[in-house]
PDB file of C-alpha atoms in Angstrom:
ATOM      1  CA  UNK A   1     -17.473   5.205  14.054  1.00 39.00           C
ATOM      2  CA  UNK A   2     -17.384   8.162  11.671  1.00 43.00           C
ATOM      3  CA  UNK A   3     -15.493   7.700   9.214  1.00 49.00           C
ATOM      4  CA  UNK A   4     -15.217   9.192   5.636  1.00 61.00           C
ATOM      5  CA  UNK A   5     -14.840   6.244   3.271  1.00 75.00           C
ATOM      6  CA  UNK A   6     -16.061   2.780   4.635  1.00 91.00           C
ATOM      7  CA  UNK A   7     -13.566  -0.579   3.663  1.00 94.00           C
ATOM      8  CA  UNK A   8     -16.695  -1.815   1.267  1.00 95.00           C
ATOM      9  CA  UNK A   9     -16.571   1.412  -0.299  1.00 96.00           C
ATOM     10  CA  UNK A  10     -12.989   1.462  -0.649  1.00 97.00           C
ATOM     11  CA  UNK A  11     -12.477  -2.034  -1.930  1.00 98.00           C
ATOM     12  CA  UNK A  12     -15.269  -1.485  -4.634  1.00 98.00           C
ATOM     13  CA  UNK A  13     -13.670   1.925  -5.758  1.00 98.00           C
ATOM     14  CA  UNK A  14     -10.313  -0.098  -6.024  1.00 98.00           C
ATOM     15  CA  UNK A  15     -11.455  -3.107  -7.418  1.00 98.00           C
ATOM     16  CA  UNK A  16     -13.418  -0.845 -10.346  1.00 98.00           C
ATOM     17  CA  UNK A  17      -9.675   0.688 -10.897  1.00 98.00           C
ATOM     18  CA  UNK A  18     -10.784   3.923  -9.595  1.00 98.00           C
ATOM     19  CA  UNK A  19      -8.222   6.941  -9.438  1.00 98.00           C
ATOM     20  CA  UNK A  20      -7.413   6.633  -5.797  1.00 98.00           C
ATOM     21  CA  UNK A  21      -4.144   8.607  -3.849  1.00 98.00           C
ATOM     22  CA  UNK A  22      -2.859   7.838  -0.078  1.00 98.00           C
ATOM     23  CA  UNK A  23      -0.209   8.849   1.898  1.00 98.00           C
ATOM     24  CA  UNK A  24       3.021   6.143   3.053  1.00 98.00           C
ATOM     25  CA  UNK A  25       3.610   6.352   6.887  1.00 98.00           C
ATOM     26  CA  UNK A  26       6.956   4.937   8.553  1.00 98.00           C
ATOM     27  CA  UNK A  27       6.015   6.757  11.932  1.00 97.00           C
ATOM     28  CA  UNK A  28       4.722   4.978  14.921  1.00 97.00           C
ATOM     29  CA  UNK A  29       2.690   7.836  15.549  1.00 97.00           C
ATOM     30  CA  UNK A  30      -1.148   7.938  16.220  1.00 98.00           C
ATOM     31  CA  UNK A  31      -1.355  11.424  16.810  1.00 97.00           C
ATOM     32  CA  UNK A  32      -0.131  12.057  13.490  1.00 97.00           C
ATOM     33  CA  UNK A  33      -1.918   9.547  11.546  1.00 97.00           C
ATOM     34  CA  UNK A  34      -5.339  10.982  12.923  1.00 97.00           C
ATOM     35  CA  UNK A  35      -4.100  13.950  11.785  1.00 97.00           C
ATOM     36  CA  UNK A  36      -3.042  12.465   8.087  1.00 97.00           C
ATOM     37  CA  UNK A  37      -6.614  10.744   8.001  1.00 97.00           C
ATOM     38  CA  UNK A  38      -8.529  13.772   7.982  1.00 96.00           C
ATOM     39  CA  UNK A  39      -6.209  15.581   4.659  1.00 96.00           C
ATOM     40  CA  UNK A  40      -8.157  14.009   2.539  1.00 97.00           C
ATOM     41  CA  UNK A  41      -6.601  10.943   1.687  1.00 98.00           C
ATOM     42  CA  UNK A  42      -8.374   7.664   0.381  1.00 98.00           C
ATOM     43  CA  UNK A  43      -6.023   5.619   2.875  1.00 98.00           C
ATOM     44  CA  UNK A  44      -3.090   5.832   4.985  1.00 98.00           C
ATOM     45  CA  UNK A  45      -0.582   2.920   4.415  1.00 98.00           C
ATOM     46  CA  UNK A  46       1.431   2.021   7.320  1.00 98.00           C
ATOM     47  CA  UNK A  47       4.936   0.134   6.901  1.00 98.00           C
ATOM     48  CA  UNK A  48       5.506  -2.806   8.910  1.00 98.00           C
ATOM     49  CA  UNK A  49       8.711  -3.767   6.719  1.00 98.00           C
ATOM     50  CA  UNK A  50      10.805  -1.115   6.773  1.00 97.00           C
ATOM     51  CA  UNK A  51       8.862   1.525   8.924  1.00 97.00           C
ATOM     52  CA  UNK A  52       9.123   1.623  12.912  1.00 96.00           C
ATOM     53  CA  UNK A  53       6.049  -0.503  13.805  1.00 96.00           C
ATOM     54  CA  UNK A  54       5.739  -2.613  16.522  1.00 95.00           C
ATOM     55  CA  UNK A  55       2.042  -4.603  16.022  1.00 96.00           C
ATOM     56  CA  UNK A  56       0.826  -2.549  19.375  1.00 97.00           C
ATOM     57  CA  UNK A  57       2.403   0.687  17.053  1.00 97.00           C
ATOM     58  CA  UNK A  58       0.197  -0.880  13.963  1.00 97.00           C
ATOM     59  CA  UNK A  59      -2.740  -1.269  15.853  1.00 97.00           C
ATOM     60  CA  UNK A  60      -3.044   2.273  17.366  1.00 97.00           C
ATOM     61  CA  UNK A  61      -2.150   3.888  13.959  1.00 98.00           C
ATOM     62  CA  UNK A  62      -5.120   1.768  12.459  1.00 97.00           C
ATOM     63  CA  UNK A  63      -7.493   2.862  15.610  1.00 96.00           C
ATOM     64  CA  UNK A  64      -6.021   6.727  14.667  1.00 97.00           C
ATOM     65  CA  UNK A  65      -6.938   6.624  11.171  1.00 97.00           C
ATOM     66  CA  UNK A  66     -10.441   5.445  12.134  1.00 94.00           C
ATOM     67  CA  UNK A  67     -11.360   8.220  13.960  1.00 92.00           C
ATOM     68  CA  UNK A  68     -14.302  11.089  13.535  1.00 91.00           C
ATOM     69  CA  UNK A  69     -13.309  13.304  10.827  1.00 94.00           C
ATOM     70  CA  UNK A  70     -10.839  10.782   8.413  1.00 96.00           C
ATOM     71  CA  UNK A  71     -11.229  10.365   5.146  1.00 96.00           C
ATOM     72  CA  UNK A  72      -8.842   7.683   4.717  1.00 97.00           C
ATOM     73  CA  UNK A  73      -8.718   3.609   5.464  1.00 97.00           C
ATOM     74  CA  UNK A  74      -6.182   1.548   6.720  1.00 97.00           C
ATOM     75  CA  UNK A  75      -3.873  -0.052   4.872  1.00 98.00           C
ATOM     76  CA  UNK A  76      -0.735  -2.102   5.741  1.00 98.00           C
ATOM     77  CA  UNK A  77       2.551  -3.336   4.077  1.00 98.00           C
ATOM     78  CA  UNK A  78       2.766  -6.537   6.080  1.00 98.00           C
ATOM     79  CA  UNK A  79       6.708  -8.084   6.813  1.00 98.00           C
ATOM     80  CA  UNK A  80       6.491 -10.516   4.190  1.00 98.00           C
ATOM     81  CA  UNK A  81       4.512 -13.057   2.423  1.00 98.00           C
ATOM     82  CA  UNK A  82       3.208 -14.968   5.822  1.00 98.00           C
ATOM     83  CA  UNK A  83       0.162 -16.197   7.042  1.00 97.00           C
ATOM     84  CA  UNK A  84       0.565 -15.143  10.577  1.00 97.00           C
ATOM     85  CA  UNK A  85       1.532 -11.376   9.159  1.00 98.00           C
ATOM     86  CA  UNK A  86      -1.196 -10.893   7.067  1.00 98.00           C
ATOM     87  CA  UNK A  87      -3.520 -12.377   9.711  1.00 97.00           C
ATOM     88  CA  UNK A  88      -2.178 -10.150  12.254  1.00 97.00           C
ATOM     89  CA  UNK A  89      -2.619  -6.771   9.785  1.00 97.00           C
ATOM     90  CA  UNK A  90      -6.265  -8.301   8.718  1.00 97.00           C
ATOM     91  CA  UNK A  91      -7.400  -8.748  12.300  1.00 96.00           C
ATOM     92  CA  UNK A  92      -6.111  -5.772  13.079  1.00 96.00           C
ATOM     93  CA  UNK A  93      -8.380  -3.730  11.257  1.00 95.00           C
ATOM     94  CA  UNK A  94      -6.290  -2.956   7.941  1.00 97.00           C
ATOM     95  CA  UNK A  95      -8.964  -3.039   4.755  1.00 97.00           C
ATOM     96  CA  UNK A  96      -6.083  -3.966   2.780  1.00 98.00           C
ATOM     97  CA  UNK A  97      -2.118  -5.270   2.846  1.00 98.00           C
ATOM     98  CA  UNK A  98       0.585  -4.993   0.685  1.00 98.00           C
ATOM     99  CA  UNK A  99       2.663  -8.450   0.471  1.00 98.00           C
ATOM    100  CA  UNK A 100       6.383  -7.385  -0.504  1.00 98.00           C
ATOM    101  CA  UNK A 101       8.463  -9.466  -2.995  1.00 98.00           C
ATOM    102  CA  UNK A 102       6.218 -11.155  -5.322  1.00 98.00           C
ATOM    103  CA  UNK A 103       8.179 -13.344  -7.702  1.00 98.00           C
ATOM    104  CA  UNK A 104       5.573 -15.814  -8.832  1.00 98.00           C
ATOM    105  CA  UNK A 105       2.129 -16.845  -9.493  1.00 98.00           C
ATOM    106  CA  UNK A 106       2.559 -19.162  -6.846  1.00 98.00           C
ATOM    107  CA  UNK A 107       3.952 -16.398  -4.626  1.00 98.00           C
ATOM    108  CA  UNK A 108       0.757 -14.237  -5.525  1.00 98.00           C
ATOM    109  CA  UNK A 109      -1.706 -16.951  -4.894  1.00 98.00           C
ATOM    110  CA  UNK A 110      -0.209 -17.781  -1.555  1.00 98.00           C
ATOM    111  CA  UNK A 111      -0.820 -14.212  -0.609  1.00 98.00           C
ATOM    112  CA  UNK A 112      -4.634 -14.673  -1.940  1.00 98.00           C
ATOM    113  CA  UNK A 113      -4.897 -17.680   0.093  1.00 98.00           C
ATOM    114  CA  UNK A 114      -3.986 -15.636   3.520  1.00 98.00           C
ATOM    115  CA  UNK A 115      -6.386 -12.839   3.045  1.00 97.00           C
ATOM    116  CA  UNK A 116      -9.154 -15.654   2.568  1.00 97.00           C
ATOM    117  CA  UNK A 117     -11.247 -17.990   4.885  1.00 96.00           C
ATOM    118  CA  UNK A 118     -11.597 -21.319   4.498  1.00 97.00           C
ATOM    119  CA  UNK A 119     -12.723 -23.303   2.141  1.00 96.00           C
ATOM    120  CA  UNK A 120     -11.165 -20.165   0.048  1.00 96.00           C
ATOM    121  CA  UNK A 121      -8.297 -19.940   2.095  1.00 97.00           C
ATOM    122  CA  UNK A 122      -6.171 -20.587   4.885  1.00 97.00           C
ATOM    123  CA  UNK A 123      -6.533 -17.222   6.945  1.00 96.00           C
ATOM    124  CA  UNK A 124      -7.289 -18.108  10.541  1.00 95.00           C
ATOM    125  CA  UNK A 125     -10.944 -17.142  12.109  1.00 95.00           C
ATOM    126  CA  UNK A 126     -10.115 -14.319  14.764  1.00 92.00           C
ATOM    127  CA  UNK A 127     -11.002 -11.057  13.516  1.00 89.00           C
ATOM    128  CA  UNK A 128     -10.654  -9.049  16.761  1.00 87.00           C
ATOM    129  CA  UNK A 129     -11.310  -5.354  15.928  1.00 91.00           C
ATOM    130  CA  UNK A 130     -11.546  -6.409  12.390  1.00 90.00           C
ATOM    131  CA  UNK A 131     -15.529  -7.416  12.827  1.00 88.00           C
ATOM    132  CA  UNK A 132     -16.282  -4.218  14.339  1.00 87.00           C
ATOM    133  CA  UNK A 133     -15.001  -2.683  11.213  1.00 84.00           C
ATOM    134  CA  UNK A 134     -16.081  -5.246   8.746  1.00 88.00           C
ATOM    135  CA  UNK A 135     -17.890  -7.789  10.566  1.00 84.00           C
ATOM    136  CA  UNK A 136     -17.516 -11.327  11.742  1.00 89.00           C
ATOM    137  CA  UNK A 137     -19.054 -12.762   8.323  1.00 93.00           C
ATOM    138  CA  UNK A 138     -16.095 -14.565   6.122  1.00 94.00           C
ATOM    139  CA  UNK A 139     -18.183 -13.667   2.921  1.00 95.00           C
ATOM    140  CA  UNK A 140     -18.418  -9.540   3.959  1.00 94.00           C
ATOM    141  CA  UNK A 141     -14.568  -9.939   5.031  1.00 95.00           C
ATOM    142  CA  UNK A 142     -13.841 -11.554   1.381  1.00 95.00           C
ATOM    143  CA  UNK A 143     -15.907  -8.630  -0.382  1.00 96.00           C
ATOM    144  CA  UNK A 144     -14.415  -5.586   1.871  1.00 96.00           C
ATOM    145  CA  UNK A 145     -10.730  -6.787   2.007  1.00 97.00           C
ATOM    146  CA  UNK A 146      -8.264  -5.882  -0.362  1.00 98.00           C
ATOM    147  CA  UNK A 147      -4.799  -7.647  -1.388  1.00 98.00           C
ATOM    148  CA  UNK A 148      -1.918  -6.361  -3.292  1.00 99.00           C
ATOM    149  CA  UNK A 149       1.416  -7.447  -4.395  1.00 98.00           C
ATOM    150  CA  UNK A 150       4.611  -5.783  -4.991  1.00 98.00           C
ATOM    151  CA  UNK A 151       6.372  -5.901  -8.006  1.00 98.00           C
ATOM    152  CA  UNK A 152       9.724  -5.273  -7.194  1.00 98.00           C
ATOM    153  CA  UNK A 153      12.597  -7.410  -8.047  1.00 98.00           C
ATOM    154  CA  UNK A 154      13.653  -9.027 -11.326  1.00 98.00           C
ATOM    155  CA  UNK A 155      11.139 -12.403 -11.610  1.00 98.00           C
ATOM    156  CA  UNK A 156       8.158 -10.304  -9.893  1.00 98.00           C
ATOM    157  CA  UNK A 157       8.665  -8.411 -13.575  1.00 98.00           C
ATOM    158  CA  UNK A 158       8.996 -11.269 -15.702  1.00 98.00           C
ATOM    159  CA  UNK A 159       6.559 -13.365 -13.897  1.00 98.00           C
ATOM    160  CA  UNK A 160       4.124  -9.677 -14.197  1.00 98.00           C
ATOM    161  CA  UNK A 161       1.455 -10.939 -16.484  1.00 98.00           C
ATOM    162  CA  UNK A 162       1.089 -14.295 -14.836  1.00 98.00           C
ATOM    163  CA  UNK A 163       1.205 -12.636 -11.035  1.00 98.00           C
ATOM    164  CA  UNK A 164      -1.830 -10.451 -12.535  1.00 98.00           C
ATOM    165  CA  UNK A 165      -3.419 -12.878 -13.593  1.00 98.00           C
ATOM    166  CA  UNK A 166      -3.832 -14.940 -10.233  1.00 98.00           C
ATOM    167  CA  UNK A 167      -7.904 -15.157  -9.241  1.00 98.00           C
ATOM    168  CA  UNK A 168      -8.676 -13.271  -6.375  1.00 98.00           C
ATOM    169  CA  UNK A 169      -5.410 -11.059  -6.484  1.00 98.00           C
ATOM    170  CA  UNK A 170      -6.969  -7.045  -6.750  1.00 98.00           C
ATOM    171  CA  UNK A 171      -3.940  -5.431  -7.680  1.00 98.00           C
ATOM    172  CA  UNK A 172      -0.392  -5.147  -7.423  1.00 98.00           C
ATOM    173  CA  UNK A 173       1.860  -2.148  -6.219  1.00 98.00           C
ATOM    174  CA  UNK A 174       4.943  -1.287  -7.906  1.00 98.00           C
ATOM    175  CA  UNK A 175       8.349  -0.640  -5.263  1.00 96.00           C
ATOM    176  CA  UNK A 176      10.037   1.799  -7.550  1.00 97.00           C
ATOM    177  CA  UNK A 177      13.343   1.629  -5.132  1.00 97.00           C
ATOM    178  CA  UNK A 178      13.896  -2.011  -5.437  1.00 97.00           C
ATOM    179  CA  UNK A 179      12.404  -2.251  -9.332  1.00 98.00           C
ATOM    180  CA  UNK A 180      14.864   0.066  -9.954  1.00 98.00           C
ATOM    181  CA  UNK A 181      17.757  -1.773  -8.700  1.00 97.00           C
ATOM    182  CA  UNK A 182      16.249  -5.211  -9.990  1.00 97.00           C
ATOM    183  CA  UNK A 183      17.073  -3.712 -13.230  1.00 96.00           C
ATOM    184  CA  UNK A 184      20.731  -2.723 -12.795  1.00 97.00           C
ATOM    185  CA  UNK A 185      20.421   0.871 -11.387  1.00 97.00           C
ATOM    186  CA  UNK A 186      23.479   1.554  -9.111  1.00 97.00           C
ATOM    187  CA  UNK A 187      21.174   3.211  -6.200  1.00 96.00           C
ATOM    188  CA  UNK A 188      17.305   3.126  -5.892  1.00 95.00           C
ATOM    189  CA  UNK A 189      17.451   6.582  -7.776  1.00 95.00           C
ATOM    190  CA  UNK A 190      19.856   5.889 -10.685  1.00 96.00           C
ATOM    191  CA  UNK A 191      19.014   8.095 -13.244  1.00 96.00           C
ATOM    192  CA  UNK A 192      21.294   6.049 -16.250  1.00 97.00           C
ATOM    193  CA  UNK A 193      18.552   3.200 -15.952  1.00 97.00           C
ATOM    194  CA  UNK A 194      15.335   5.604 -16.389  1.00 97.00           C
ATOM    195  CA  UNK A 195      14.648   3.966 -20.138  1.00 97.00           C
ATOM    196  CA  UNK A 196      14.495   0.651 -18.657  1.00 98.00           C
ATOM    197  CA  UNK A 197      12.389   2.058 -15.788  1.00 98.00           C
ATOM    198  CA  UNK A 198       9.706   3.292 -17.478  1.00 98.00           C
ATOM    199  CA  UNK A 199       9.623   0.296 -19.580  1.00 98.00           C
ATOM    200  CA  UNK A 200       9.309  -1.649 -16.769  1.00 98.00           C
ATOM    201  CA  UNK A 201       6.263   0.620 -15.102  1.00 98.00           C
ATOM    202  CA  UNK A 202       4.325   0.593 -18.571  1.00 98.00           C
ATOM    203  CA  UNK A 203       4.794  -3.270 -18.540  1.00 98.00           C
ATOM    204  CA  UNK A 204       3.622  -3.344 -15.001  1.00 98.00           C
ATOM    205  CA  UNK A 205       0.518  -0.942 -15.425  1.00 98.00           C
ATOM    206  CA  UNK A 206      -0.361  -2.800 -18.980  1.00 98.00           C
ATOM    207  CA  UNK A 207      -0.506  -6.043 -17.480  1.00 98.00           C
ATOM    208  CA  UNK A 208      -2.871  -5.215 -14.608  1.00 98.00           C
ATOM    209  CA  UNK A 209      -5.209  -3.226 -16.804  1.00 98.00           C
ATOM    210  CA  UNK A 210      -4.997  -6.344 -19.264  1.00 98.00           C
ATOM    211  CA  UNK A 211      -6.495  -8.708 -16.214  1.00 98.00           C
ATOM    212  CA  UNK A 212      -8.631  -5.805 -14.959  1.00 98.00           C
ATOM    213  CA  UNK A 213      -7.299  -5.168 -11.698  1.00 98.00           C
ATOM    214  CA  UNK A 214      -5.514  -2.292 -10.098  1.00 98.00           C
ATOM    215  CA  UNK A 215      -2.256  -0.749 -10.659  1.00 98.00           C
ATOM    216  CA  UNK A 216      -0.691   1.379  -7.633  1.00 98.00           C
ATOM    217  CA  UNK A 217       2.472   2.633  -7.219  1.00 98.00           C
ATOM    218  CA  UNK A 218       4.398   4.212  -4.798  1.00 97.00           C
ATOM    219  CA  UNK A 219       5.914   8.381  -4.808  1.00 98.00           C
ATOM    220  CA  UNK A 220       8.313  10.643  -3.547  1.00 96.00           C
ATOM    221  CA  UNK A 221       5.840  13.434  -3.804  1.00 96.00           C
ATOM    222  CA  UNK A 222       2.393  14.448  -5.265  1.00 97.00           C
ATOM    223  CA  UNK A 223       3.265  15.350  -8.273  1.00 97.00           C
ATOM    224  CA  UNK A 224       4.702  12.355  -9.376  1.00 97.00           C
ATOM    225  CA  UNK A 225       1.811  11.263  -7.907  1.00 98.00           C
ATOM    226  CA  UNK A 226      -0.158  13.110 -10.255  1.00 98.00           C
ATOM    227  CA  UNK A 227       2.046  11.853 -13.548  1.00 98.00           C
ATOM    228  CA  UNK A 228       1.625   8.305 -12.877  1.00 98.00           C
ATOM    229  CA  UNK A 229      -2.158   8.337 -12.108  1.00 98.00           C
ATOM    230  CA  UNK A 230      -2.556  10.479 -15.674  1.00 98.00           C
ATOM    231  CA  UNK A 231      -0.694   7.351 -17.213  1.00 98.00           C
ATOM    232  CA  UNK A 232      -2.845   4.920 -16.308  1.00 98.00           C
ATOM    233  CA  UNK A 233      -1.885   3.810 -13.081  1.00 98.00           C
ATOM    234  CA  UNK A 234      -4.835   3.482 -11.200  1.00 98.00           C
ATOM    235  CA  UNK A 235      -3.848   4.113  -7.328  1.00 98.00           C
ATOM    236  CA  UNK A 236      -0.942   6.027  -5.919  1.00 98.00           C
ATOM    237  CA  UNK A 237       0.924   6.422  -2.588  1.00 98.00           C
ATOM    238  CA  UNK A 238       2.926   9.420  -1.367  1.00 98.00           C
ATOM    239  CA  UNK A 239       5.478   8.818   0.474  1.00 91.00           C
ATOM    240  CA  UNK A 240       6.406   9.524   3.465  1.00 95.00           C
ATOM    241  CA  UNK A 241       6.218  11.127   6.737  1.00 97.00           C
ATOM    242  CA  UNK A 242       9.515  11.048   8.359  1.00 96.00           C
ATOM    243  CA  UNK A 243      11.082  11.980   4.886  1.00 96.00           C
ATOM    244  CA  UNK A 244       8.527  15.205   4.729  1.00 97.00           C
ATOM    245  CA  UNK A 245       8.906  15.699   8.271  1.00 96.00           C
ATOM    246  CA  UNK A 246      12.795  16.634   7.963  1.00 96.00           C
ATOM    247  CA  UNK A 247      12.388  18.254   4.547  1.00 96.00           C
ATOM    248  CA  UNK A 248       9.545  20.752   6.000  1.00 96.00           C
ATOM    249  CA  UNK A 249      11.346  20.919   9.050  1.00 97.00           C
ATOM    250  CA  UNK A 250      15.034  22.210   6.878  1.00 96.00           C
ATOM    251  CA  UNK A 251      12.770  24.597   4.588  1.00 95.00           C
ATOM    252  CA  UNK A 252      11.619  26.387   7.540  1.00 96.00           C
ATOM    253  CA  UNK A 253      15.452  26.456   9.389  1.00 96.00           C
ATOM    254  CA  UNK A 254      16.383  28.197   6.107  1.00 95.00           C
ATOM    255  CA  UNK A 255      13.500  30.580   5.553  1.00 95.00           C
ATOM    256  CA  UNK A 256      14.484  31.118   9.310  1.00 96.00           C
ATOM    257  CA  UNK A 257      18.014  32.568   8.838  1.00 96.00           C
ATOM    258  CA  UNK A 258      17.210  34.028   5.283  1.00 94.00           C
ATOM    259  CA  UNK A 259      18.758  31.180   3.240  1.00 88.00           C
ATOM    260  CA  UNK A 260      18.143  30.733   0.011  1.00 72.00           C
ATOM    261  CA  UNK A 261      16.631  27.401  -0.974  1.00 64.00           C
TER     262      UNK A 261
END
């Protein structure tokens, strides 16, 4: 299997808070994410909260991005904080998963205990087409897989330094839709609540630099992309193909009948 970037390699590169920038799918779409792999991309995360993923969907987009030519891992953002979800992702090949609403410790070391075998964890053996990928060892699954949680609501934020701190967590990703209704913002783009925003990002990034792991966060386009890596966060996501897919699709309907844009 030729691919660009191997899940050990990845995992180290994130783990050593390494600058590293993927793309946010919502598509059930194989074609396309074999496409998306071979940008350039250091992973394509696929949606299974919000995006239009069935598991068969989840598994063929993770088969796509592993094809001759990509550049990019798999990576998923499982349903919710669940053993049988993050199993599911895991077996399925993803090198890492995203566990949405983090509020606690407790809620971070749960999501730790999934990703992990027994005696470190609770994950069930049954790695599928993860041990062609990985392998069937428990101690090369531990080193190659990644987890992350989402800080995204009001207690993930106060609870941020402790969440970091949780052994075995690698990093946590920062929902800026949610965050920024968790802390009074009218819509997920309410511009009166930008002070508090950033505040809440720099506590965020601070926190996971202070217990030396990752800090991702997730972007409307590459060049916010490009702000947040330069302030320290250490991975970022842009997001996302059905959103670009109508926006490139209107640009060219304009340019078409000589609108101005």
């Amino acid at each position: 299997m030729a691919t660009g970037r191997s899940s050990a390699e990845f995992t180290a590169a994130l783990r050593n808070r390494e600058q590293l920038i993927g793309y946010w799918s919502l598509l059930d779409s194989p074609i396309a994410a074999e496409r998306l792999a071979r940008v350039g991309y250091d992973y394509l995360a696929f949606d299974a909260q919000h995006g239009l993923f069935g598991y068969q969907g989840l598994l063929n987009n993770l088969l796509a991005t592993d094809t001759k030519g990509s550049t990019a891992v798999g990576m998923v953002r499982v349903e919710a904080n669940d053993l049988t979800y993050i199993g599911k992702a895991l077996d399925a090949g993803a090198t890492a998963v995203i566990v949405p609403l983090i509020d606690t410790a407790q809620d971070a070391a749960d999501a730790v205990c999934a990703v992990r075998y027994p005696p470190l964890g609770r994950r069930s053996y049954g790695p599928m087409r993860a041990q062609l990928r990985i392998g069937p060892d428990p101690a090369d699954t531990h080193e190659q897989t990644a987890v992350l949680a989402m800080i995204e609501t009001a207690d993930g934020l106060a609870n941020v330094e402790e969440i970091c701190a949780t052994p075995g967590l690698d990093g946590v990703y920062v929902g800026p839709s949610d965050l920024r209704l968790a802390i009074g913002g009218a819509s997920s783009t309410d511009p009166s609540v930008q002070d508090e925003f950033e505040q809440a990002l720099t506590r965020v990034r601070e926190a996971a630099e202070t217990a030396g792991i990752a800090a991702g966060i997730h972007n409307a386009d590459g060049a916010s992309a490009a702000r947040r890596l330069a302030e320290g966060f250490t991975f970022a996501t842009v997001a996302a193909d059905v959103v670009h897919l109508q926006h490139i699709a209107t640009s060219h309907l304009q340019a078409a009948r000589g609108e101005a844009r």
